[in-house]
Every structure is written in C-alpha cells, then in structure tokens.
C-alpha cells in the first residue's frame, strides 16, 4: 500500500488524486487530500465569479474524484507556518504532493498603495466568493461614485463586471448575503479598468470581454484614440492571433457606440489603455481619492515607455489585478524569482538533486499560467514521477491511522461528511433567505455546520 498526501483540494490537487487512483501500475494507492479550509474545490469555489455557473459546475466533476473509495478529503488541516511542517507530513505519508497554487498577489510598488480603499482584486474576489478569511478583512469602500481596477486580465474583467452588475442579478447565485447587501447599496457608477500597455497585449479572453457589453444597465466606454495608439491594431488583421483579433473587433465596435451621460441611470465601464499607475492620492483618514497614471506609448520593441504626461482618475476604491505569486512552503526549497518550488517533472529539487517522496503540481510547480484544464496534464506528469519512485517509497513503515496521527499533531480534520454538513447548511440558509444555495462566509459558521454533521 502506498499512502500519498495531496496538499490542496483545488483542480490541481483533485486531478493529482484522480491520476493516482486511476493508474494501474501501483495497486492500492490511498490518497488523502488535505486542505486548510473545511471546504473542497479551491479556486473553483472561492475564485470563480458567482455569475459563472458553467465554470462553477466543474465542482460536480471534482466531487466524483473526492468520493472515490480510495480518496479521503480532510479539510481544516493547516500545512505550513503554524501548522504541520514537511517533516511531520513525511512521517505520516509515503509521499507528499504540494498543490497549493499561488497564494498571494503581486503589488504595484507605488506611493499610496497602503491607503484605505486600496486592495487587491484577489481580496475582492474572496469577499464576494465567501472565503472565510475575507470576513476578518472587512468590507470594501463602495460609497463613492468611481472605482478603478488596475489590470486587463480575466480576473480584472470579473471584478469590473461584479462592480457594474445590478445586485438583483446576483440573487439567484450563491454570493454571500453580506456581500449581496453591500453591492445592492453600492454608490459606484463608473468602473475604470486600466492597462499600462495596448489592447492587443491585454490578457482577457473574448468571451469574458463580451460579457461586459452584455450587462443590462451598463455601458462600455472605449476611446478610439487609445485603440489607434496600438501599432498592431492598424496592421493586417490576419496577422494577429485569433483571440487578439476578436478582442480588437469587440473593442472597435464599443468605441463607436453612443454612451449615456455621466448623470444618467446607467453605470459605465471605461476600458483604458497605455496608462501606468504612478501614485495613489489620498490620506490615511479618508482613504484613496484618485489614481495618478502616467501616459505610456509603444517603445517599438513590444513594451512601453513613459511619456512624462499624467492623468488623474477619481476613485474611492482601487483594486490591483496584476498577477499572482507562489508562497514558500516551510521545509521546501523555493525560487523567489519565479515564485515556484524548484522541480524536475514534479519532483522537488534540493540543490539540483531530485527528492523521491516530495512533489509539486499546479501553479506552485509551473507558476500562475494556464487555465483550469492545464492542471490535468500537469498533475499526470507529477504522478508519473511519483509512480516511478514508488518502489523505494512504499516499504517505509507509517503510523497505522493517518487521521489519528494528524489529530495527535494538533489538527482537527473535517472529513467528507463534515463538508456535506456545510453543503446542507448552505442550502438551508438559501431557503431561509428566499434564494438558492447561499455560501456561509465565516470560519465559525463553516466549522459549526461541519460539527453538526458529525454529531
């Protein structure tokens, strides 16, 4: 018998578990999927926007894996600083696969970034997705009329869409009630999504982009002069990659649409390009009031240069969405440049030497790249390396019961029935509120629901 711990229950972790129990080379593999949260599914539960029901439905596929008889979900198990260290995990399991994603966001590194009202898009997504850590972080400054989202990727589009969408449209989703009520009372009328480079270099997909134009009660504003600044926009359309070409077509159409007046009833989403954030303006008492941007221009080599011209955009809320970074795991080597654990086909490298029994998959392995489906071949590659090492791993004697060993180490695992209790409590909460299933947004509520299921 080979006992494997998979750290993280998002797509990369669940795909790793799936590859382990579906292979035939090593029989009787037992997989324990450990997560810090009492809920599974990672970013599918806590990162996908509530109005993206099709993507969220991936939970049904992940659920099938976690209900496999040789896969055991154990939530509320803390791995890392203040929790289980790597040495303890290796004592309990023959092999450990870290699928911990990229747990922090990149910063702007500009003056004023610490002002109240300046937050990361990751925090905002966690808030409207009911991540229990977000409850302790507090709400968001939605009282002023303008908000700025810095970044032009899909996460930035999600955040801009939620800010501009009528709260009533979110009632049928699982968005937590406190966030729904805050969004219903929002005073934001203008949402600015800003990128430092041109439209052909934006990272959003056409499907996500078009969703902005389909919002009832909102106009999308695109400046024709900023489209014209991008040399690639004027080039042969056939020379552009398909996604970029479609994006440009959508942006051109929007640039020609009439726009409602600023004092009208409709909200407005402004897509701006060639603006680099230089400073957040405000004070510690009243928070951020505006963002100062430097106008950039193409440098002829695929990048941009500063022009020395500046523009201020008013904002009471500023959300940065400029990428993710992995976080060092206690007991594992870490490459601070890439934000990943050094590895060879998933095997952890210590001073360049592979370490059988220690593995990574997902973003902590390859960096924050790809889509959800990219994690499947990534996980299979790592599992292939683990299986090659299995003959030298399985002979080591382990504690008889891993759950008891985790408890002796100070953990209070929430097993699969506890998660089912959380699901039932969220369905009951939705019924009580006259909605569909509504997420429980706080640690106490989640753990109490899990505990009731075990009584």
Short mmCIF file of C-alpha atoms in Angstrom, two decimals:
data_model
loop_
_atom_site.label_atom_id
_atom_site.label_comp_id
_atom_site.label_asym_id
_atom_site.label_seq_id
_atom_site.Cartn_x
_atom_site.Cartn_y
_atom_site.Cartn_z
CA UNK A 1 0.00 0.00 0.00
CA UNK A 2 1.22 3.48 -0.94
CA UNK A 3 -0.17 6.36 1.14
CA UNK A 4 0.01 9.78 -0.50
CA UNK A 5 -0.90 13.21 0.87
CA UNK A 6 -2.08 15.81 -1.63
CA UNK A 7 -1.93 19.32 -0.19
CA UNK A 8 -4.74 21.39 -1.70
CA UNK A 9 -8.19 20.40 -2.99
CA UNK A 10 -8.42 22.71 -6.00
CA UNK A 11 -8.27 21.39 -9.56
CA UNK A 12 -4.54 20.56 -9.48
CA UNK A 13 -4.92 18.64 -6.23
CA UNK A 14 -8.04 16.75 -7.30
CA UNK A 15 -6.56 15.92 -10.71
CA UNK A 16 -3.49 14.59 -8.91
CA UNK A 17 -5.69 12.37 -6.73
CA UNK A 18 -7.60 11.21 -9.81
CA UNK A 19 -4.43 10.26 -11.68
CA UNK A 20 -3.18 8.31 -8.64
CA UNK A 21 -6.31 6.17 -8.19
CA UNK A 22 -6.92 5.61 -11.91
CA UNK A 23 -3.44 4.26 -12.73
CA UNK A 24 -2.82 0.52 -12.74
CA UNK A 25 0.93 0.31 -12.20
CA UNK A 26 0.82 0.61 -8.40
CA UNK A 27 -2.27 -1.01 -6.82
CA UNK A 28 -3.88 0.04 -3.54
CA UNK A 29 -2.81 3.68 -3.52
CA UNK A 30 -4.60 5.59 -0.76
CA UNK A 31 -4.84 9.36 -1.27
CA UNK A 32 -5.51 11.88 1.49
CA UNK A 33 -6.43 15.31 0.11
CA UNK A 34 -5.66 17.88 2.80
CA UNK A 35 -6.90 21.46 2.71
CA UNK A 36 -6.62 24.38 5.13
CA UNK A 37 -10.29 25.17 4.54
CA UNK A 38 -13.12 22.87 5.62
CA UNK A 39 -14.48 23.11 2.06
CA UNK A 40 -13.04 21.49 -1.07
CA UNK A 41 -12.59 22.72 -4.68
CA UNK A 42 -10.13 25.59 -4.11
CA UNK A 43 -10.48 28.41 -6.63
CA UNK A 44 -13.45 26.74 -8.30
CA UNK A 45 -15.39 27.51 -5.12
CA UNK A 46 -13.52 30.64 -4.00
CA UNK A 47 -12.20 32.17 -7.22
CA UNK A 48 -14.80 31.71 -9.96
CA UNK A 49 -17.29 34.58 -10.13
CA UNK A 50 -20.77 33.68 -8.79
CA UNK A 51 -22.41 34.51 -12.14
CA UNK A 52 -20.19 31.99 -13.99
CA UNK A 53 -22.36 28.97 -13.30
CA UNK A 54 -20.93 26.86 -16.14
CA UNK A 55 -17.38 27.05 -14.78
CA UNK A 56 -18.58 26.54 -11.22
CA UNK A 57 -20.32 23.35 -12.33
CA UNK A 58 -16.83 21.79 -12.55
CA UNK A 59 -17.35 21.11 -8.84
CA UNK A 60 -19.50 18.13 -9.85
CA UNK A 61 -16.54 16.56 -11.68
CA UNK A 62 -14.17 17.24 -8.79
CA UNK A 63 -16.72 15.82 -6.36
CA UNK A 64 -16.73 12.46 -8.18
CA UNK A 65 -13.00 12.14 -7.55
CA UNK A 66 -13.23 13.12 -3.88
CA UNK A 67 -15.95 10.49 -3.34
CA UNK A 68 -13.73 7.69 -4.72
CA UNK A 69 -13.31 4.98 -2.05
CA UNK A 70 -9.52 5.38 -2.02
CA UNK A 71 -9.60 9.20 -1.86
CA UNK A 72 -10.14 10.82 1.54
CA UNK A 73 -10.85 14.54 1.87
CA UNK A 74 -9.69 16.10 5.14
CA UNK A 75 -10.42 19.81 5.45
CA UNK A 76 -9.33 22.23 8.20
CA UNK A 77 -5.79 20.79 8.15
CA UNK A 78 -3.20 23.54 8.35
CA UNK A 79 0.05 22.85 6.48
CA UNK A 80 2.86 25.36 6.73
CA UNK A 81 3.70 28.15 9.16
CA UNK A 82 1.91 27.46 12.44
CA UNK A 83 0.65 24.08 11.23
CA UNK A 84 2.07 20.78 10.03
CA UNK A 85 5.60 21.03 8.71
CA UNK A 86 7.06 19.00 5.89
CA UNK A 87 8.91 16.60 8.18
CA UNK A 88 5.67 15.68 10.02
CA UNK A 89 3.86 15.04 6.74
CA UNK A 90 6.65 12.75 5.54
CA UNK A 91 6.39 10.82 8.82
CA UNK A 92 2.66 10.19 8.23
CA UNK A 93 2.70 9.62 4.44
CA UNK A 94 4.97 7.82 1.98
CA UNK A 95 4.82 10.78 -0.41
CA UNK A 96 3.53 14.36 -0.32
CA UNK A 97 2.36 16.33 -3.38
CA UNK A 98 2.00 20.09 -2.86
CA UNK A 99 -0.77 21.62 -4.98
CA UNK A 100 -1.02 24.90 -3.11
CA UNK A 101 -1.38 27.31 -6.04
CA UNK A 102 -0.13 30.88 -5.96
CA UNK A 103 -1.44 32.18 -2.68
CA UNK A 104 -0.57 35.87 -2.85
CA UNK A 105 -0.91 38.71 -5.34
CA UNK A 106 1.69 40.96 -6.91
CA UNK A 107 1.88 44.54 -5.70
CA UNK A 108 2.16 47.79 -7.63
CA UNK A 109 5.07 49.19 -5.63
CA UNK A 110 3.90 52.80 -5.88
CA UNK A 111 3.31 55.56 -3.27
CA UNK A 112 -0.08 55.42 -1.59
CA UNK A 113 -0.64 51.72 -2.15
CA UNK A 114 -1.29 51.22 1.59
CA UNK A 115 -4.09 53.81 1.75
CA UNK A 116 -7.54 52.65 2.93
CA UNK A 117 -9.61 51.73 -0.12
CA UNK A 118 -6.59 50.25 -1.94
CA UNK A 119 -6.97 46.47 -2.02
CA UNK A 120 -6.12 43.53 -4.22
CA UNK A 121 -8.60 42.08 -6.68
CA UNK A 122 -7.87 38.74 -5.00
CA UNK A 123 -9.33 40.07 -1.75
CA UNK A 124 -12.40 41.38 -3.55
CA UNK A 125 -12.96 38.04 -5.27
CA UNK A 126 -12.57 36.25 -1.91
CA UNK A 127 -15.13 38.62 -0.37
CA UNK A 128 -17.87 38.07 -2.94
CA UNK A 129 -16.99 34.34 -3.05
CA UNK A 130 -17.42 33.98 0.77
CA UNK A 131 -13.85 32.92 1.54
CA UNK A 132 -13.78 32.78 5.36
CA UNK A 133 -10.53 34.76 5.56
CA UNK A 134 -12.28 37.68 3.82
CA UNK A 135 -14.77 38.09 6.66
CA UNK A 136 -11.96 39.11 9.01
CA UNK A 137 -10.51 41.52 6.43
CA UNK A 138 -13.65 43.67 6.37
CA UNK A 139 -15.73 45.13 3.56
CA UNK A 140 -14.89 47.39 0.64
CA UNK A 141 -15.25 51.12 0.01
CA UNK A 142 -18.31 51.17 -2.25
CA UNK A 143 -19.70 54.52 -1.15
CA UNK A 144 -18.04 56.73 -3.75
CA UNK A 145 -19.07 57.01 -7.38
CA UNK A 146 -15.90 55.75 -9.04
CA UNK A 147 -13.74 52.62 -8.73
CA UNK A 148 -10.51 51.72 -10.55
CA UNK A 149 -9.37 48.20 -11.44
CA UNK A 150 -5.69 48.09 -12.42
CA UNK A 151 -5.09 45.25 -14.83
CA UNK A 152 -6.61 43.87 -18.04
CA UNK A 153 -6.83 40.12 -17.46
CA UNK A 154 -9.83 37.88 -16.84
CA UNK A 155 -9.77 38.49 -13.09
CA UNK A 156 -9.91 42.24 -13.71
CA UNK A 157 -12.86 41.70 -16.05
CA UNK A 158 -14.65 39.61 -13.40
CA UNK A 159 -14.14 42.30 -10.77
CA UNK A 160 -15.28 45.10 -13.08
CA UNK A 161 -18.35 43.10 -14.07
CA UNK A 162 -19.39 42.44 -10.48
CA UNK A 163 -18.95 46.14 -9.61
CA UNK A 164 -21.09 47.19 -12.59
CA UNK A 165 -23.73 44.46 -12.41
CA UNK A 166 -27.06 45.15 -10.75
CA UNK A 167 -27.11 43.35 -7.39
CA UNK A 168 -30.51 41.89 -8.22
CA UNK A 169 -28.87 39.83 -10.96
CA UNK A 170 -26.78 38.10 -8.28
CA UNK A 171 -29.71 37.00 -6.10
CA UNK A 172 -30.02 33.62 -7.89
CA UNK A 173 -26.30 32.90 -7.29
CA UNK A 174 -24.51 31.66 -4.16
CA UNK A 175 -22.94 35.06 -3.36
CA UNK A 176 -22.97 35.51 0.45
CA UNK A 177 -25.74 37.69 1.85
CA UNK A 178 -23.46 40.38 3.40
CA UNK A 179 -21.70 40.91 0.06
CA UNK A 180 -25.02 40.97 -1.81
CA UNK A 181 -26.38 43.63 0.52
CA UNK A 182 -23.21 45.72 0.23
CA UNK A 183 -23.31 45.53 -3.57
CA UNK A 184 -27.01 46.49 -3.54
CA UNK A 185 -26.10 49.65 -1.62
CA UNK A 186 -23.08 50.48 -3.77
CA UNK A 187 -22.70 54.05 -4.97
CA UNK A 188 -20.25 53.10 -7.73
CA UNK A 189 -21.41 54.41 -11.10
CA UNK A 190 -18.13 54.47 -13.04
CA UNK A 191 -15.75 51.49 -13.16
CA UNK A 192 -12.36 52.08 -14.77
CA UNK A 193 -10.33 49.07 -15.96
CA UNK A 194 -6.84 50.25 -16.85
CA UNK A 195 -3.82 48.66 -18.53
CA UNK A 196 -0.31 50.01 -18.99
CA UNK A 197 0.03 48.54 -22.49
CA UNK A 198 -2.21 48.40 -25.56
CA UNK A 199 -5.39 46.47 -26.32
CA UNK A 200 -3.57 43.81 -28.38
CA UNK A 201 -1.47 42.97 -25.32
CA UNK A 202 -4.38 42.62 -22.90
CA UNK A 203 -4.75 39.19 -21.27
CA UNK A 204 -8.54 38.88 -21.16
CA UNK A 205 -10.34 36.37 -23.37
CA UNK A 206 -13.01 37.42 -25.85
CA UNK A 207 -15.75 35.53 -24.03
CA UNK A 208 -15.01 37.35 -20.77
CA UNK A 209 -14.72 40.67 -22.59
CA UNK A 210 -18.06 40.33 -24.34
CA UNK A 211 -19.79 39.70 -21.02
CA UNK A 212 -19.07 43.32 -20.08
CA UNK A 213 -21.01 44.54 -23.12
CA UNK A 214 -23.93 42.25 -22.31
CA UNK A 215 -24.57 43.72 -18.85
CA UNK A 216 -28.05 45.26 -18.63
CA UNK A 217 -27.92 48.77 -17.23
CA UNK A 218 -24.26 49.38 -18.09
CA UNK A 219 -22.38 50.95 -21.00
CA UNK A 220 -18.81 50.10 -22.02
CA UNK A 221 -16.68 53.11 -22.97
CA UNK A 222 -13.61 52.67 -25.21
CA UNK A 223 -11.55 55.59 -26.54
CA UNK A 224 -10.80 55.33 -30.29
CA UNK A 225 -7.56 57.30 -29.83
CA UNK A 226 -6.18 54.65 -27.45
CA UNK A 227 -7.00 51.90 -29.93
CA UNK A 228 -5.20 53.90 -32.61
CA UNK A 229 -2.07 54.15 -30.43
CA UNK A 230 -1.55 50.37 -30.69
CA UNK A 231 0.51 49.68 -33.84
CA UNK A 232 -0.92 46.16 -34.10
CA UNK A 233 -4.48 47.50 -34.32
CA UNK A 234 -3.69 49.11 -37.64
CA UNK A 235 -1.81 46.14 -39.04
CA UNK A 236 -3.21 43.36 -41.19
CA UNK A 237 -5.93 41.73 -39.01
CA UNK A 238 -4.96 38.33 -40.37
CA UNK A 239 -1.53 38.70 -38.80
CA UNK A 240 -2.97 38.85 -35.29
CA UNK A 241 -3.62 35.76 -33.15
CA UNK A 242 -7.29 34.78 -33.29
CA UNK A 243 -8.11 35.79 -29.70
CA UNK A 244 -6.40 39.17 -30.09
CA UNK A 245 -8.17 39.81 -33.39
CA UNK A 246 -11.56 39.06 -31.84
CA UNK A 247 -10.78 41.29 -28.86
CA UNK A 248 -9.87 44.19 -31.15
CA UNK A 249 -13.07 43.72 -33.15
CA UNK A 250 -15.14 43.90 -29.96
CA UNK A 251 -13.28 46.97 -28.69
CA UNK A 252 -13.64 48.75 -32.05
CA UNK A 253 -17.39 48.15 -32.02
CA UNK A 254 -17.70 49.52 -28.50
CA UNK A 255 -15.62 52.58 -29.37
CA UNK A 256 -18.33 53.58 -31.87
CA UNK A 257 -21.32 53.14 -29.57
CA UNK A 258 -23.16 56.12 -28.06
CA UNK A 259 -22.61 56.49 -24.32
CA UNK A 260 -25.12 57.58 -21.69
CA UNK A 261 -24.42 60.88 -19.88
CA UNK A 262 -22.47 60.77 -16.59
CA UNK A 263 -25.58 61.67 -14.59
CA UNK A 264 -27.76 59.09 -16.31
CA UNK A 265 -29.23 55.96 -14.73
CA UNK A 266 -26.77 53.55 -16.38
CA UNK A 267 -23.40 52.55 -14.97
CA UNK A 268 -20.34 52.91 -17.16
CA UNK A 269 -17.31 50.64 -17.60
CA UNK A 270 -14.32 52.53 -19.00
CA UNK A 271 -11.62 50.42 -20.68
CA UNK A 272 -8.42 52.45 -20.76
CA UNK A 273 -5.02 51.59 -22.24
CA UNK A 274 -1.48 52.99 -22.19
CA UNK A 275 -1.77 54.25 -18.60
CA UNK A 276 0.75 53.16 -15.94
CA UNK A 277 -0.15 53.69 -12.26
CA UNK A 278 2.29 56.13 -10.65
CA UNK A 279 0.67 57.06 -7.33
CA UNK A 280 -2.48 56.66 -5.27
CA UNK A 281 -3.67 60.02 -4.00
CA UNK A 282 -5.45 60.40 -0.67
CA UNK A 283 -4.77 60.37 3.06
CA UNK A 284 -4.83 57.76 5.85
CA UNK A 285 -8.06 59.11 7.35
CA UNK A 286 -10.29 59.42 4.27
CA UNK A 287 -8.54 56.82 2.14
CA UNK A 288 -7.74 56.88 -1.54
CA UNK A 289 -9.39 59.60 -3.65
CA UNK A 290 -7.71 59.18 -7.04
CA UNK A 291 -5.11 57.30 -9.03
CA UNK A 292 -2.40 59.20 -10.86
CA UNK A 293 -1.41 57.49 -14.10
CA UNK A 294 1.49 58.20 -16.41
CA UNK A 295 0.63 58.02 -20.08
CA UNK A 296 2.76 55.39 -21.84
CA UNK A 297 3.49 54.81 -25.51
CA UNK A 298 4.74 51.83 -27.55
CA UNK A 299 8.52 51.58 -27.48
CA UNK A 300 8.78 49.73 -30.78
CA UNK A 301 10.04 46.54 -29.11
CA UNK A 302 6.78 45.17 -27.72
CA UNK A 303 6.92 47.15 -24.49
CA UNK A 304 6.01 50.68 -23.43
CA UNK A 305 7.86 53.78 -22.31
CA UNK A 306 6.77 56.61 -20.07
CA UNK A 307 5.90 59.92 -21.70
CA UNK A 308 6.02 62.19 -18.65
CA UNK A 309 2.35 63.10 -19.12
CA UNK A 310 -0.03 62.32 -16.25
CA UNK A 311 -3.74 61.83 -15.78
CA UNK A 312 -5.71 61.54 -12.52
CA UNK A 313 -8.79 59.33 -12.30
CA UNK A 314 -11.02 59.76 -9.25
CA UNK A 315 -11.63 56.61 -7.21
CA UNK A 316 -12.75 55.68 -3.73
CA UNK A 317 -11.84 52.05 -4.36
CA UNK A 318 -8.74 50.79 -6.16
CA UNK A 319 -8.30 47.08 -6.89
CA UNK A 320 -4.99 45.84 -8.27
CA UNK A 321 -5.10 42.79 -10.53
CA UNK A 322 -1.56 42.45 -11.80
CA UNK A 323 -0.82 38.76 -11.22
CA UNK A 324 -0.23 36.11 -8.56
CA UNK A 325 2.82 34.72 -6.79
CA UNK A 326 3.53 31.44 -5.07
CA UNK A 327 4.44 31.41 -1.39
CA UNK A 328 7.35 29.50 0.14
CA UNK A 329 6.37 26.28 1.91
CA UNK A 330 8.19 25.57 5.21
CA UNK A 331 10.67 22.77 4.72
CA UNK A 332 10.75 23.05 0.91
CA UNK A 333 13.19 24.91 -1.34
CA UNK A 334 11.76 27.99 -3.08
CA UNK A 335 12.73 30.08 -6.09
CA UNK A 336 11.93 33.69 -5.19
CA UNK A 337 12.34 34.84 -8.79
CA UNK A 338 9.66 32.55 -10.23
CA UNK A 339 7.58 32.03 -7.08
CA UNK A 340 7.77 28.27 -7.54
CA UNK A 341 9.34 25.22 -5.90
CA UNK A 342 12.33 24.02 -7.99
CA UNK A 343 11.37 20.72 -9.58
CA UNK A 344 12.05 18.29 -12.39
CA UNK A 345 8.79 16.91 -13.85
CA UNK A 346 7.17 17.44 -10.46
CA UNK A 347 9.97 16.01 -8.29
CA UNK A 348 11.19 18.61 -5.78
CA UNK A 349 14.84 19.54 -6.34
CA UNK A 350 17.12 20.27 -3.40
CA UNK A 351 20.37 21.81 -4.63
CA UNK A 352 19.56 20.37 -8.03
CA UNK A 353 19.00 16.83 -6.74
CA UNK A 354 15.54 15.15 -7.07
CA UNK A 355 13.97 14.12 -3.76
CA UNK A 356 11.79 11.00 -4.03
CA UNK A 357 8.69 11.40 -1.85
CA UNK A 358 8.46 15.19 -2.38
CA UNK A 359 6.43 16.53 -5.31
CA UNK A 360 4.60 19.59 -6.65
CA UNK A 361 1.80 20.15 -9.17
CA UNK A 362 -0.16 23.16 -10.37
CA UNK A 363 0.89 26.78 -10.02
CA UNK A 364 3.47 26.12 -7.29
CA UNK A 365 5.15 23.83 -9.85
CA UNK A 366 4.94 25.88 -13.05
CA UNK A 367 3.87 29.41 -12.00
CA UNK A 368 0.45 31.08 -12.39
CA UNK A 369 -0.14 30.14 -16.02
CA UNK A 370 -2.77 28.29 -18.00
CA UNK A 371 -6.46 27.61 -17.43
CA UNK A 372 -8.18 25.10 -15.15
CA UNK A 373 -7.75 22.30 -17.69
CA UNK A 374 -3.98 22.90 -17.84
CA UNK A 375 -3.74 21.33 -14.39
CA UNK A 376 -4.75 17.89 -15.65
CA UNK A 377 -1.64 17.09 -17.77
CA UNK A 378 0.50 18.88 -15.18
CA UNK A 379 -0.85 16.55 -12.47
CA UNK A 380 -0.39 13.47 -14.65
CA UNK A 381 3.27 14.33 -15.22
CA UNK A 382 3.89 14.67 -11.48
CA UNK A 383 2.06 11.42 -10.74
CA UNK A 384 4.19 9.70 -13.36
CA UNK A 385 7.31 10.76 -11.49
CA UNK A 386 5.83 9.63 -8.17
CA UNK A 387 4.95 6.20 -9.56
CA UNK A 388 8.49 5.73 -10.86
CA UNK A 389 9.70 6.35 -7.29
CA UNK A 390 7.02 4.20 -5.64
CA UNK A 391 9.07 1.00 -5.18
CA UNK A 392 11.52 2.87 -2.98
CA UNK A 393 8.79 4.68 -1.02
CA UNK A 394 6.17 2.09 -0.15
CA UNK A 395 8.33 -0.07 2.11
CA UNK A 396 8.66 2.56 4.84
CA UNK A 397 6.55 1.87 7.96
CA UNK A 398 3.94 4.52 8.76
CA UNK A 399 1.53 5.28 11.60
CA UNK A 400 -1.44 2.94 11.27
CA UNK A 401 -4.13 5.67 11.10
CA UNK A 402 -3.25 8.94 9.35
CA UNK A 403 -6.30 10.76 10.75
CA UNK A 404 -5.31 9.86 14.31
CA UNK A 405 -1.74 10.93 13.52
CA UNK A 406 -3.00 14.30 12.27
CA UNK A 407 -5.03 14.75 15.45
CA UNK A 408 -2.02 13.92 17.61
CA UNK A 409 -0.16 16.63 15.68
CA UNK A 410 -2.76 19.19 16.83
CA UNK A 411 -5.06 19.21 13.80
CA UNK A 412 -8.86 18.93 13.84
CA UNK A 413 -9.66 17.46 10.43
CA UNK A 414 -13.09 17.94 8.85
CA UNK A 415 -13.79 14.77 6.83
CA UNK A 416 -16.12 14.48 3.82
CA UNK A 417 -19.31 14.09 5.94
CA UNK A 418 -18.44 17.41 7.59
CA UNK A 419 -18.28 19.07 4.18
CA UNK A 420 -21.66 17.53 3.33
CA UNK A 421 -22.96 19.15 6.51
CA UNK A 422 -21.70 22.52 5.27
CA UNK A 423 -23.45 21.95 1.94
CA UNK A 424 -26.71 21.17 3.74
CA UNK A 425 -26.39 24.26 5.94
CA UNK A 426 -25.79 26.48 2.90
CA UNK A 427 -28.85 25.04 1.16
CA UNK A 428 -30.91 25.72 4.30
CA UNK A 429 -29.56 29.28 4.50
CA UNK A 430 -30.57 29.91 0.91
CA UNK A 431 -34.08 28.62 1.58
CA UNK A 432 -34.34 30.84 4.65
CA UNK A 433 -33.35 33.90 2.60
CA UNK A 434 -35.64 33.04 -0.30
CA UNK A 435 -32.68 32.34 -2.55
CA UNK A 436 -30.87 29.30 -3.93
CA UNK A 437 -27.89 27.90 -2.02
CA UNK A 438 -26.05 30.74 -0.23
CA UNK A 439 -22.47 30.36 0.97
CA UNK A 440 -21.56 30.65 4.64
CA UNK A 441 -18.90 33.39 4.73
CA UNK A 442 -17.17 32.90 8.10
CA UNK A 443 -14.99 30.33 9.84
CA UNK A 444 -17.29 29.88 12.85
CA UNK A 445 -20.32 29.22 10.67
CA UNK A 446 -18.49 26.69 8.50
CA UNK A 447 -16.99 24.76 11.39
CA UNK A 448 -20.26 24.72 13.31
CA UNK A 449 -22.09 23.31 10.28
CA UNK A 450 -19.38 20.65 9.89
CA UNK A 451 -19.55 19.78 13.58
CA UNK A 452 -23.37 19.39 13.50
CA UNK A 453 -22.98 16.83 10.72
CA UNK A 454 -20.71 14.75 12.93
CA UNK A 455 -22.98 14.69 15.96
#
